[in-house]
Amino acid sequence: MPELSHRRRMLVLAICCMSLLIVGLDNTVLNVALPSLQEDLDTSTSGLQWAIDAYTLVLASLLMLAGSTADRIGRKRVFLTGLAVFTAGSALCSLAPNLQTLVVFRMVQAVGGSMLNPVAMSIITNTFTDPRERARAIGAWGAVMGVSMAAGPLVGGLLVESVGWRSIFWLNIPVGLAALLLTLRFVPESRAPKPRRLDPLGQVMVIALFGALTYAIIEVPDAGFRAVLPYAVLAAAALAGLLLYEPRRAEPLIDLRFFRSAPFSGATVIAISAFASLGGFLFLTTLYLQNVRGLDALHAGLWMLPMAVPTCLCAPLSGRLVGSRGPRLPLILAGCAITACCALFAVFEAETSNVALFLGYVLFGIGFGFVNSPITNTAVSGMPREQAGVAAAVASTSRQLGQTLGVAVVGAVLASGVGASPYREAFVSAARPGWWILLACGALVLVLGVLTTGRWARGTAERTARRLAEPGARDTDAGERVRA
């Protein structure tokens, strides 16, 4: 990629952030529309889970393939394709006549979305070559992600109440078209000097792992353990297959050597935990506000303001802290805030008090605002530039997988707890185990934020980066395993 002027680099960053804006909004904007969608399409709690998880599941499954494909055939080309497919999928979602077609069209959306986030991050990483400037750009990227996902419920509430739930998908169309035209004009093409080969078997195993695991979790309350046991076994077999097969490939879909870096491994688990908290938090609070308190979509969306405002304020601050002091402090702040928020609900039933509910939203907004930038920065820092797409894709995959699992697990716990009891009477007690699960996720963010950001952890990252940059290191690893 040729060296670009400062102004051109800022424009490329803005274009990439536009793609992130629509994908981030789409992750959360549907939450506040769930009760309206449930009534209009006559679906159950598991149907609502699928409306959200169909999108995040496909994203999680295809992000690594999209990142490696972009490194191979051209990042601009894949990015343009993703914008076109995502925009078309959004238009189709707005026309869905029933839940089944909505789920299918959400999957089409996600196919396009999978080509946006990791590819845009790879474009940014290769556009901003100075480490300090790159850290600031990634901080801005993380800020946009935090703002878009936190603002989603508020935007959704305004649209659902004024126009209807289908309008939440119309929002993506003008932004997607504008990003498409700007990309054609201003974003330069780039490729990895030595792109990796495709790994179709690894990709199939990733899809089987994520899909089977999510299906088993969502359907177990209605279908029973025996009915979903084959899917659980399939997920376990796919995971075992990945662990055995991927290290033996010269160019794997998932380079397991990345996980020798403690910061990278920590960022992966932190991303899963933080976004599981986000998915579960929005799912539970949205259903409570509208189905238990009886609020309309607009007023439920307004309740999200105490979360959206701290996220908007803390996300850019987090990016600056990561650039100047490293990721430890933002991660500690994020872990403490998320844990405290979930403790309010798990211990004190914050839903039942306006003051406690308001405080819970504020705390979660602070935590979510601080957590994004250190995840992204840690995932790509120290990695060879030619593998930036794959490293960014692993981080993005972790986010989507976390949100998928958060909705699946918390939704399954809620459905099991409510059972045949009156919904409004049973909701708070049925949701309490879910809040304890989310509290554990917040505590994990805090603990790993401390453990994976110190001197020892940075040493493992440096050794891993050198190992990845060594020519023939993969062949040496394979030879050592054969001799063993």
Tab-separated table of C-alpha atoms in Angstrom:
chain	number	residue	atom	x	y	z
A	1	MET	CA	0.000	0.000	0.000
A	2	PRO	CA	1.458	3.432	-0.926
A	3	GLU	CA	2.154	5.973	1.809
A	4	LEU	CA	-0.855	8.262	2.128
A	5	SER	CA	-1.091	11.851	3.301
A	6	HIS	CA	-2.407	12.539	6.803
A	7	ARG	CA	-5.687	13.848	5.399
A	8	ARG	CA	-6.152	10.780	3.214
A	9	ARG	CA	-5.411	8.469	6.142
A	10	MET	CA	-8.050	10.232	8.229
A	11	LEU	CA	-10.544	9.832	5.389
A	12	VAL	CA	-9.804	6.105	5.116
A	13	LEU	CA	-10.330	5.804	8.886
A	14	ALA	CA	-13.672	7.635	8.621
A	15	ILE	CA	-14.851	5.335	5.809
A	16	CYS	CA	-13.892	2.241	7.789
A	17	CYS	CA	-15.698	3.626	10.827
A	18	MET	CA	-18.846	4.084	8.717
A	19	SER	CA	-18.902	0.359	8.056
A	20	LEU	CA	-18.366	-0.321	11.739
A	21	LEU	CA	-21.195	2.050	12.621
A	22	ILE	CA	-23.852	0.124	10.686
A	23	VAL	CA	-22.565	-3.290	11.776
A	24	GLY	CA	-22.346	-2.181	15.412
A	25	LEU	CA	-25.818	-0.652	15.349
A	26	ASP	CA	-27.220	-3.809	13.824
A	27	ASN	CA	-25.777	-5.855	16.678
A	28	THR	CA	-27.933	-4.083	19.265
A	29	VAL	CA	-30.620	-2.038	17.508
A	30	LEU	CA	-32.885	-5.073	17.184
A	31	ASN	CA	-33.002	-5.660	20.954
A	32	VAL	CA	-35.452	-2.869	21.687
A	33	ALA	CA	-37.667	-4.053	18.811
A	34	LEU	CA	-37.967	-7.597	20.177
A	35	PRO	CA	-41.389	-7.217	21.857
A	36	SER	CA	-42.844	-5.546	18.741
A	37	LEU	CA	-41.305	-8.215	16.550
A	38	GLN	CA	-42.618	-10.947	18.879
A	39	GLU	CA	-46.147	-9.592	18.621
A	40	ASP	CA	-46.050	-8.921	14.872
A	41	LEU	CA	-44.468	-12.233	13.879
A	42	ASP	CA	-46.026	-14.314	16.698
A	43	THR	CA	-42.848	-15.951	17.980
A	44	SER	CA	-41.516	-17.377	21.263
A	45	THR	CA	-38.488	-16.440	23.398
A	46	SER	CA	-36.328	-18.895	21.441
A	47	GLY	CA	-37.514	-17.247	18.223
A	48	LEU	CA	-36.335	-13.886	19.557
A	49	GLN	CA	-32.973	-15.441	20.434
A	50	TRP	CA	-32.609	-16.700	16.858
A	51	ALA	CA	-33.492	-13.267	15.426
A	52	ILE	CA	-30.403	-11.913	17.219
A	53	ASP	CA	-28.108	-14.932	17.177
A	54	ALA	CA	-28.594	-15.809	13.494
A	55	TYR	CA	-26.753	-12.585	12.744
A	56	THR	CA	-23.981	-12.807	15.328
A	57	LEU	CA	-23.495	-16.548	14.740
A	58	VAL	CA	-22.834	-16.179	11.004
A	59	LEU	CA	-20.571	-13.211	11.708
A	60	ALA	CA	-18.549	-15.231	14.201
A	61	SER	CA	-18.303	-18.179	11.817
A	62	LEU	CA	-17.079	-16.253	8.758
A	63	LEU	CA	-14.929	-13.432	10.145
A	64	MET	CA	-11.647	-15.355	10.016
A	65	LEU	CA	-12.355	-16.572	6.476
A	66	ALA	CA	-13.127	-12.996	5.416
A	67	GLY	CA	-9.926	-11.677	6.995
A	68	SER	CA	-7.680	-14.230	5.300
A	69	THR	CA	-9.524	-13.898	1.972
A	70	ALA	CA	-9.041	-10.131	2.035
A	71	ASP	CA	-5.326	-10.573	2.699
A	72	ARG	CA	-5.223	-12.847	-0.356
A	73	ILE	CA	-7.383	-11.254	-3.064
A	74	GLY	CA	-7.434	-7.627	-1.919
A	75	ARG	CA	-8.861	-5.858	1.107
A	76	LYS	CA	-10.647	-3.147	-0.852
A	77	ARG	CA	-12.335	-5.721	-3.097
A	78	VAL	CA	-13.634	-7.791	-0.172
A	79	PHE	CA	-14.664	-4.639	1.720
A	80	LEU	CA	-16.724	-3.423	-1.250
A	81	THR	CA	-18.391	-6.822	-1.579
A	82	GLY	CA	-19.254	-6.798	2.106
A	83	LEU	CA	-20.839	-3.351	1.893
A	84	ALA	CA	-22.966	-4.401	-1.090
A	85	VAL	CA	-24.157	-7.660	0.520
A	86	PHE	CA	-24.836	-6.057	3.901
A	87	THR	CA	-26.864	-3.236	2.350
A	88	ALA	CA	-28.881	-5.682	0.238
A	89	GLY	CA	-29.461	-7.924	3.271
A	90	SER	CA	-30.747	-4.947	5.262
A	91	ALA	CA	-33.281	-4.163	2.540
A	92	LEU	CA	-34.437	-7.801	2.537
A	93	CYS	CA	-34.813	-7.853	6.343
A	94	SER	CA	-37.164	-4.876	6.174
A	95	LEU	CA	-39.438	-6.897	3.871
A	96	ALA	CA	-39.446	-10.192	5.837
A	97	PRO	CA	-43.026	-11.574	6.123
A	98	ASN	CA	-42.306	-14.007	8.996
A	99	LEU	CA	-39.668	-15.039	11.519
A	100	GLN	CA	-38.157	-17.761	9.322
A	101	THR	CA	-37.429	-15.405	6.428
A	102	LEU	CA	-36.201	-12.710	8.809
A	103	VAL	CA	-33.671	-15.173	10.247
A	104	VAL	CA	-32.521	-16.109	6.726
A	105	PHE	CA	-32.173	-12.465	5.688
A	106	ARG	CA	-30.306	-11.676	8.921
A	107	MET	CA	-27.847	-14.368	7.900
A	108	VAL	CA	-27.442	-12.685	4.496
A	109	GLN	CA	-26.721	-9.435	6.339
A	110	ALA	CA	-24.138	-11.203	8.452
A	111	VAL	CA	-22.344	-12.635	5.406
A	112	GLY	CA	-21.774	-9.051	4.275
A	113	GLY	CA	-20.961	-7.888	7.793
A	114	SER	CA	-18.275	-10.552	8.132
A	115	MET	CA	-16.380	-8.853	5.279
A	116	LEU	CA	-16.446	-5.428	6.955
A	117	ASN	CA	-15.041	-5.343	10.505
A	118	PRO	CA	-11.881	-7.473	10.200
A	119	VAL	CA	-11.117	-6.174	6.711
A	120	ALA	CA	-11.587	-2.561	7.790
A	121	MET	CA	-9.290	-3.166	10.757
A	122	SER	CA	-6.706	-4.670	8.408
A	123	ILE	CA	-7.004	-1.615	6.146
A	124	ILE	CA	-6.482	0.671	9.152
A	125	THR	CA	-3.512	-1.349	10.406
A	126	ASN	CA	-1.811	-1.141	7.012
A	127	THR	CA	-2.724	2.531	6.497
A	128	PHE	CA	-1.372	3.752	9.854
A	129	THR	CA	2.190	2.428	9.993
A	130	ASP	CA	3.406	4.532	12.939
A	131	PRO	CA	2.648	2.574	16.166
A	132	ARG	CA	1.458	5.625	18.143
A	133	GLU	CA	-0.699	6.911	15.297
A	134	ARG	CA	-2.060	3.410	14.796
A	135	ALA	CA	-2.978	3.186	18.487
A	136	ARG	CA	-4.941	6.449	18.192
A	137	ALA	CA	-6.699	5.210	15.051
A	138	ILE	CA	-7.618	1.946	16.765
A	139	GLY	CA	-8.816	3.968	19.741
A	140	ALA	CA	-11.128	5.935	17.438
A	141	TRP	CA	-12.269	2.648	15.933
A	142	GLY	CA	-13.030	1.255	19.367
A	143	ALA	CA	-14.877	4.443	20.272
A	144	VAL	CA	-17.127	4.152	17.223
A	145	MET	CA	-17.803	0.514	18.044
A	146	GLY	CA	-18.752	1.347	21.612
A	147	VAL	CA	-20.919	4.286	20.595
A	148	SER	CA	-22.705	2.384	17.829
A	149	MET	CA	-23.527	-0.618	19.977
A	150	ALA	CA	-24.582	1.462	22.977
A	151	ALA	CA	-26.689	3.834	20.858
A	152	GLY	CA	-28.399	0.965	19.032
A	153	PRO	CA	-31.239	0.473	21.547
A	154	LEU	CA	-31.972	4.205	21.691
A	155	VAL	CA	-32.013	4.555	17.899
A	156	GLY	CA	-34.108	1.411	17.672
A	157	GLY	CA	-36.608	2.722	20.210
A	158	LEU	CA	-37.085	5.956	18.285
A	159	LEU	CA	-37.559	4.139	14.976
A	160	VAL	CA	-39.815	1.367	16.285
A	161	GLU	CA	-42.130	3.757	18.076
A	162	SER	CA	-42.343	6.286	15.236
A	163	VAL	CA	-42.280	4.060	12.126
A	164	GLY	CA	-42.186	0.366	13.121
A	165	TRP	CA	-39.609	-2.370	13.653
A	166	ARG	CA	-38.884	-2.752	9.936
A	167	SER	CA	-37.464	0.787	9.835
A	168	ILE	CA	-34.422	-0.236	11.881
A	169	PHE	CA	-33.090	-1.954	8.762
A	170	TRP	CA	-33.718	1.040	6.505
A	171	LEU	CA	-31.095	2.995	8.428
A	172	ASN	CA	-28.309	0.818	7.001
A	173	ILE	CA	-29.157	1.448	3.358
A	174	PRO	CA	-28.065	5.112	2.873
A	175	VAL	CA	-25.013	4.690	5.118
A	176	GLY	CA	-23.995	1.502	3.294
A	177	LEU	CA	-24.372	3.122	-0.131
A	178	ALA	CA	-22.394	6.192	0.943
A	179	ALA	CA	-19.584	4.019	2.329
A	180	LEU	CA	-19.593	1.998	-0.905
A	181	LEU	CA	-19.126	5.077	-3.100
A	182	LEU	CA	-16.463	6.595	-0.816
A	183	THR	CA	-14.526	3.321	-0.714
A	184	LEU	CA	-14.469	3.147	-4.513
A	185	ARG	CA	-13.031	6.647	-4.662
A	186	PHE	CA	-10.634	6.964	-1.738
A	187	VAL	CA	-9.553	3.599	-0.242
A	188	PRO	CA	-6.426	2.121	-1.883
A	189	GLU	CA	-6.151	-1.588	-2.598
A	190	SER	CA	-3.773	-3.690	-0.503
A	191	ARG	CA	-2.881	-7.351	-0.077
A	192	ALA	CA	-0.644	-9.427	2.152
A	193	PRO	CA	2.811	-10.000	0.569
A	194	LYS	CA	2.407	-13.720	1.144
A	195	PRO	CA	-1.278	-14.568	1.636
A	196	ARG	CA	-2.272	-17.861	3.193
A	197	ARG	CA	-4.048	-20.702	1.438
A	198	LEU	CA	-7.706	-21.366	2.075
A	199	ASP	CA	-8.598	-23.893	4.762
A	200	PRO	CA	-12.046	-25.257	3.821
A	201	LEU	CA	-12.040	-28.088	6.366
A	202	GLY	CA	-11.090	-25.723	9.184
A	203	GLN	CA	-13.855	-23.328	8.115
A	204	VAL	CA	-16.437	-26.149	8.130
A	205	MET	CA	-15.366	-27.170	11.626
A	206	VAL	CA	-15.671	-23.571	12.896
A	207	ILE	CA	-19.209	-23.328	11.503
A	208	ALA	CA	-20.116	-26.706	13.005
A	209	LEU	CA	-18.699	-25.727	16.399
A	210	PHE	CA	-20.441	-22.367	16.670
A	211	GLY	CA	-23.706	-23.458	15.065
A	212	ALA	CA	-24.154	-26.706	16.989
A	213	LEU	CA	-23.205	-25.144	20.320
A	214	THR	CA	-25.611	-22.225	19.878
A	215	TYR	CA	-28.460	-24.471	18.748
A	216	ALA	CA	-27.997	-26.782	21.733
A	217	ILE	CA	-28.021	-23.881	24.220
A	218	ILE	CA	-31.040	-22.081	22.745
A	219	GLU	CA	-33.233	-25.134	22.201
A	220	VAL	CA	-32.528	-27.096	25.384
A	221	PRO	CA	-35.288	-25.411	27.475
A	222	ASP	CA	-38.000	-26.377	24.946
A	223	ALA	CA	-36.620	-29.557	23.371
A	224	GLY	CA	-34.898	-31.114	26.390
A	225	PHE	CA	-31.363	-32.346	26.968
A	226	ARG	CA	-31.703	-35.595	25.016
A	227	ALA	CA	-32.908	-33.812	21.899
A	228	VAL	CA	-29.952	-31.429	21.808
A	229	LEU	CA	-27.306	-33.951	22.947
A	230	PRO	CA	-26.280	-34.831	19.343
A	231	TYR	CA	-25.604	-31.141	18.687
A	232	ALA	CA	-23.513	-30.860	21.842
A	233	VAL	CA	-21.510	-33.905	20.746
A	234	LEU	CA	-21.058	-32.383	17.280
A	235	ALA	CA	-19.749	-29.151	18.835
A	236	ALA	CA	-17.280	-31.087	21.000
A	237	ALA	CA	-16.116	-33.130	18.013
A	238	ALA	CA	-15.629	-29.974	15.919
A	239	LEU	CA	-13.562	-28.374	18.696
A	240	ALA	CA	-11.398	-31.479	19.036
A	241	GLY	CA	-10.976	-31.569	15.275
A	242	LEU	CA	-9.789	-27.958	15.186
A	243	LEU	CA	-7.267	-28.533	17.976
A	244	LEU	CA	-5.855	-31.605	16.232
A	245	TYR	CA	-6.052	-30.521	12.588
A	246	GLU	CA	-5.134	-26.845	12.557
A	247	PRO	CA	-1.602	-27.156	14.047
A	248	ARG	CA	-0.749	-29.673	11.298
A	249	ARG	CA	-1.548	-27.268	8.460
A	250	ALA	CA	1.193	-25.046	7.054
A	251	GLU	CA	-1.353	-22.227	6.638
A	252	PRO	CA	-4.296	-22.832	8.977
A	253	LEU	CA	-7.530	-20.880	9.245
A	254	ILE	CA	-6.775	-20.355	12.954
A	255	ASP	CA	-3.075	-20.114	13.725
A	256	LEU	CA	-3.027	-21.527	17.239
A	257	ARG	CA	0.446	-20.065	17.772
A	258	PHE	CA	-1.259	-16.690	18.254
A	259	PHE	CA	-2.533	-17.986	21.579
A	260	ARG	CA	1.010	-18.410	22.920
A	261	SER	CA	0.832	-14.664	23.460
A	262	ALA	CA	-0.766	-14.054	26.850
A	263	PRO	CA	-2.104	-10.607	25.853
A	264	PHE	CA	-3.668	-12.034	22.693
A	265	SER	CA	-5.239	-14.980	24.536
A	266	GLY	CA	-6.397	-12.667	27.293
A	267	ALA	CA	-7.924	-10.230	24.796
A	268	THR	CA	-9.796	-13.127	23.162
A	269	VAL	CA	-11.344	-14.337	26.419
A	270	ILE	CA	-12.008	-10.763	27.575
A	271	ALA	CA	-13.824	-10.051	24.315
A	272	ILE	CA	-15.994	-13.155	24.726
A	273	SER	CA	-16.786	-12.281	28.347
A	274	ALA	CA	-17.455	-8.569	27.792
A	275	PHE	CA	-19.708	-9.110	24.798
A	276	ALA	CA	-21.522	-11.998	26.475
A	277	SER	CA	-22.302	-9.468	29.200
A	278	LEU	CA	-23.521	-6.978	26.593
A	279	GLY	CA	-25.743	-9.502	24.802
A	280	GLY	CA	-27.243	-10.844	28.019
A	281	PHE	CA	-27.644	-7.383	29.586
A	282	LEU	CA	-29.565	-5.940	26.645
A	283	PHE	CA	-31.688	-9.079	26.218
A	284	LEU	CA	-32.810	-9.184	29.851
A	285	THR	CA	-33.330	-5.459	30.396
A	286	THR	CA	-35.221	-4.946	27.126
A	287	LEU	CA	-37.649	-7.766	27.823
A	288	TYR	CA	-38.114	-6.544	31.383
A	289	LEU	CA	-38.823	-2.926	30.472
A	290	GLN	CA	-41.343	-3.758	27.754
A	291	ASN	CA	-42.889	-7.101	28.744
A	292	VAL	CA	-42.888	-6.654	32.535
A	293	ARG	CA	-43.063	-2.888	33.081
A	294	GLY	CA	-45.146	-2.397	29.940
A	295	LEU	CA	-43.091	0.450	28.468
A	296	ASP	CA	-43.264	1.181	24.748
A	297	ALA	CA	-40.171	0.908	22.524
A	298	LEU	CA	-39.381	4.634	22.707
A	299	HIS	CA	-39.404	4.830	26.506
A	300	ALA	CA	-37.486	1.551	26.754
A	301	GLY	CA	-34.920	3.053	24.380
A	302	LEU	CA	-34.710	6.215	26.507
A	303	TRP	CA	-33.802	4.022	29.486
A	304	MET	CA	-30.679	3.099	27.485
A	305	LEU	CA	-29.445	6.716	27.560
A	306	PRO	CA	-27.715	6.262	30.949
A	307	MET	CA	-25.707	3.497	29.257
A	308	ALA	CA	-25.116	5.217	25.907
A	309	VAL	CA	-23.797	8.507	27.332
A	310	PRO	CA	-21.025	6.989	29.527
A	311	THR	CA	-20.054	4.708	26.650
A	312	CYS	CA	-19.698	7.701	24.316
A	313	LEU	CA	-17.575	9.513	26.910
A	314	CYS	CA	-15.435	6.593	28.059
A	315	ALA	CA	-14.686	4.988	24.675
A	316	PRO	CA	-12.415	7.775	23.330
A	317	LEU	CA	-10.851	8.164	26.795
A	318	SER	CA	-10.075	4.463	26.735
A	319	GLY	CA	-8.381	4.815	23.351
A	320	ARG	CA	-6.174	7.628	24.660
A	321	LEU	CA	-5.298	5.648	27.783
A	322	VAL	CA	-4.339	2.617	25.701
A	323	GLY	CA	-2.135	4.809	23.496
A	324	SER	CA	-0.404	6.530	26.424
A	325	ARG	CA	-0.420	4.021	29.298
A	326	GLY	CA	-1.299	0.629	27.813
A	327	PRO	CA	-4.388	-1.578	28.164
A	328	ARG	CA	-4.258	-2.482	31.872
A	329	LEU	CA	-6.049	0.511	33.408
A	330	PRO	CA	-8.960	0.535	30.906
A	331	LEU	CA	-9.473	-3.196	31.399
A	332	ILE	CA	-9.469	-2.893	35.192
A	333	LEU	CA	-12.000	-0.060	35.034
A	334	ALA	CA	-14.143	-2.050	32.599
A	335	GLY	CA	-14.082	-5.214	34.697
A	336	CYS	CA	-14.939	-3.375	37.909
A	337	ALA	CA	-17.835	-1.470	36.322
A	338	ILE	CA	-19.398	-4.492	34.581
A	339	THR	CA	-19.058	-6.651	37.701
A	340	ALA	CA	-20.617	-3.977	39.911
A	341	CYS	CA	-23.489	-3.494	37.465
A	342	CYS	CA	-24.347	-7.196	37.314
A	343	ALA	CA	-24.045	-7.452	41.114
A	344	LEU	CA	-26.773	-4.821	41.429
A	345	PHE	CA	-29.134	-7.048	39.453
A	346	ALA	CA	-27.998	-10.407	40.846
A	347	VAL	CA	-27.979	-9.390	44.527
A	348	PHE	CA	-30.278	-6.386	44.840
A	349	GLU	CA	-32.779	-6.948	41.978
A	350	ALA	CA	-32.016	-3.563	40.430
A	351	GLU	CA	-34.875	-3.972	37.943
A	352	THR	CA	-37.405	-3.265	40.661
A	353	SER	CA	-35.963	0.145	41.618
A	354	ASN	CA	-35.676	3.110	39.253
A	355	VAL	CA	-32.585	4.440	41.040
A	356	ALA	CA	-30.792	1.074	41.012
A	357	LEU	CA	-31.796	0.439	37.401
A	358	PHE	CA	-30.425	3.853	36.379
A	359	LEU	CA	-27.168	3.170	38.246
A	360	GLY	CA	-26.908	-0.255	36.596
A	361	TYR	CA	-27.133	1.291	33.127
A	362	VAL	CA	-24.512	3.915	34.022
A	363	LEU	CA	-22.077	1.310	35.348
A	364	PHE	CA	-22.507	-0.935	32.334
A	365	GLY	CA	-22.006	2.012	29.976
A	366	ILE	CA	-18.739	2.881	31.735
A	367	GLY	CA	-17.526	-0.702	31.580
A	368	PHE	CA	-18.434	-1.229	27.956
A	369	GLY	CA	-16.934	2.108	26.969
A	370	PHE	CA	-13.550	1.185	28.428
A	371	VAL	CA	-13.336	-2.402	27.186
A	372	ASN	CA	-13.283	-2.096	23.385
A	373	SER	CA	-10.065	-0.245	22.625
A	374	PRO	CA	-7.748	-2.469	24.707
A	375	ILE	CA	-9.238	-5.595	23.117
A	376	THR	CA	-8.613	-4.387	19.580
A	377	ASN	CA	-5.207	-2.885	20.264
A	378	THR	CA	-3.934	-5.973	22.050
A	379	ALA	CA	-5.172	-8.291	19.314
A	380	VAL	CA	-3.142	-6.647	16.543
A	381	SER	CA	-0.191	-5.104	18.409
A	382	GLY	CA	3.034	-7.040	18.001
A	383	MET	CA	1.631	-9.206	15.209
A	384	PRO	CA	3.333	-9.132	11.768
A	385	ARG	CA	1.520	-6.678	9.481
A	386	GLU	CA	0.878	-9.368	6.856
A	387	GLN	CA	-1.247	-11.251	9.402
A	388	ALA	CA	-3.164	-8.216	10.619
A	389	GLY	CA	-6.367	-9.349	8.910
A	390	VAL	CA	-6.352	-12.711	10.651
A	391	ALA	CA	-5.457	-11.273	14.072
A	392	ALA	CA	-8.201	-8.649	13.812
A	393	ALA	CA	-10.637	-11.325	12.650
A	394	VAL	CA	-9.953	-13.445	15.736
A	395	ALA	CA	-10.725	-10.442	17.952
A	396	SER	CA	-13.912	-9.675	16.023
A	397	THR	CA	-14.902	-13.352	16.103
A	398	SER	CA	-14.479	-13.369	19.875
A	399	ARG	CA	-16.803	-10.379	20.187
A	400	GLN	CA	-19.526	-11.927	18.053
A	401	LEU	CA	-19.177	-15.335	19.683
A	402	GLY	CA	-19.450	-13.715	23.108
A	403	GLN	CA	-22.610	-11.838	22.196
A	404	THR	CA	-24.083	-14.981	20.629
A	405	LEU	CA	-23.393	-17.048	23.736
A	406	GLY	CA	-24.623	-14.277	26.051
A	407	VAL	CA	-28.036	-14.174	24.372
A	408	ALA	CA	-28.204	-17.964	24.040
A	409	VAL	CA	-27.233	-18.804	27.628
A	410	VAL	CA	-29.146	-16.021	29.370
A	411	GLY	CA	-32.196	-16.594	27.184
A	412	ALA	CA	-32.138	-20.327	27.927
A	413	VAL	CA	-31.794	-19.681	31.672
A	414	LEU	CA	-34.690	-17.206	31.541
A	415	ALA	CA	-36.942	-19.562	29.578
A	416	SER	CA	-36.205	-22.419	31.990
A	417	GLY	CA	-36.884	-20.226	35.024
A	418	VAL	CA	-40.149	-18.809	33.743
A	419	GLY	CA	-41.524	-22.169	32.574
A	420	ALA	CA	-45.304	-22.238	32.841
A	421	SER	CA	-45.459	-19.486	35.489
A	422	PRO	CA	-47.038	-16.090	34.744
A	423	TYR	CA	-44.365	-14.192	32.801
A	424	ARG	CA	-44.541	-10.885	34.658
A	425	GLU	CA	-44.538	-12.474	38.102
A	426	ALA	CA	-41.727	-14.923	37.420
A	427	PHE	CA	-39.376	-12.742	35.358
A	428	VAL	CA	-37.185	-11.172	38.073
A	429	SER	CA	-36.518	-14.427	39.936
A	430	ALA	CA	-36.056	-16.336	36.662
A	431	ALA	CA	-33.514	-13.784	35.453
A	432	ARG	CA	-31.379	-13.848	38.615
A	433	PRO	CA	-29.222	-16.899	37.603
A	434	GLY	CA	-28.561	-15.125	34.311
A	435	TRP	CA	-27.295	-12.068	36.175
A	436	TRP	CA	-24.926	-14.244	38.198
A	437	ILE	CA	-23.536	-15.619	34.929
A	438	LEU	CA	-23.011	-12.098	33.600
A	439	LEU	CA	-21.383	-11.091	36.905
A	440	ALA	CA	-18.874	-13.921	36.430
A	441	CYS	CA	-18.132	-12.601	32.937
A	442	GLY	CA	-17.390	-9.148	34.349
A	443	ALA	CA	-15.113	-10.607	37.024
A	444	LEU	CA	-13.228	-12.524	34.320
A	445	VAL	CA	-12.608	-9.280	32.434
A	446	LEU	CA	-11.121	-7.781	35.619
A	447	VAL	CA	-8.905	-10.748	36.494
A	448	LEU	CA	-7.552	-11.239	32.972
A	449	GLY	CA	-7.081	-7.499	32.588
A	450	VAL	CA	-4.586	-7.671	35.447
A	451	LEU	CA	-2.926	-10.980	34.566
A	452	THR	CA	-2.382	-10.492	30.821
A	453	THR	CA	-1.060	-6.912	30.714
A	454	GLY	CA	2.095	-7.115	32.853
A	455	ARG	CA	5.772	-7.560	32.001
A	456	TRP	CA	5.562	-11.354	31.770
A	457	ALA	CA	2.602	-11.132	29.407
A	458	ARG	CA	4.374	-8.608	27.165
A	459	GLY	CA	7.342	-10.969	27.014
A	460	THR	CA	5.164	-13.786	25.696
A	461	ALA	CA	3.753	-11.416	23.062
A	462	GLU	CA	7.248	-10.443	21.894
A	463	ARG	CA	8.360	-14.073	21.661
A	464	THR	CA	5.204	-15.004	19.770
A	465	ALA	CA	5.648	-12.147	17.295
A	466	ARG	CA	9.258	-13.194	16.620
A	467	ARG	CA	8.150	-16.786	16.185
A	468	LEU	CA	5.432	-15.819	13.732
A	469	ALA	CA	7.888	-13.708	11.735
A	470	GLU	CA	10.468	-16.479	11.445
A	471	PRO	CA	10.454	-18.093	7.988
A	472	GLY	CA	9.838	-21.822	8.195
A	473	ALA	CA	8.714	-21.739	11.817
A	474	ARG	CA	5.514	-23.563	10.941
A	475	ASP	CA	7.475	-26.329	9.194
A	476	THR	CA	9.805	-26.607	12.202
A	477	ASP	CA	6.852	-26.971	14.548
A	478	ALA	CA	5.376	-29.698	12.373
A	479	GLY	CA	8.724	-31.524	12.202
A	480	GLU	CA	9.080	-31.441	15.970
A	481	ARG	CA	5.618	-32.984	16.371
A	482	VAL	CA	6.473	-35.749	13.864
A	483	ARG	CA	9.732	-36.609	15.690
A	484	ALA	CA	7.881	-36.638	19.005
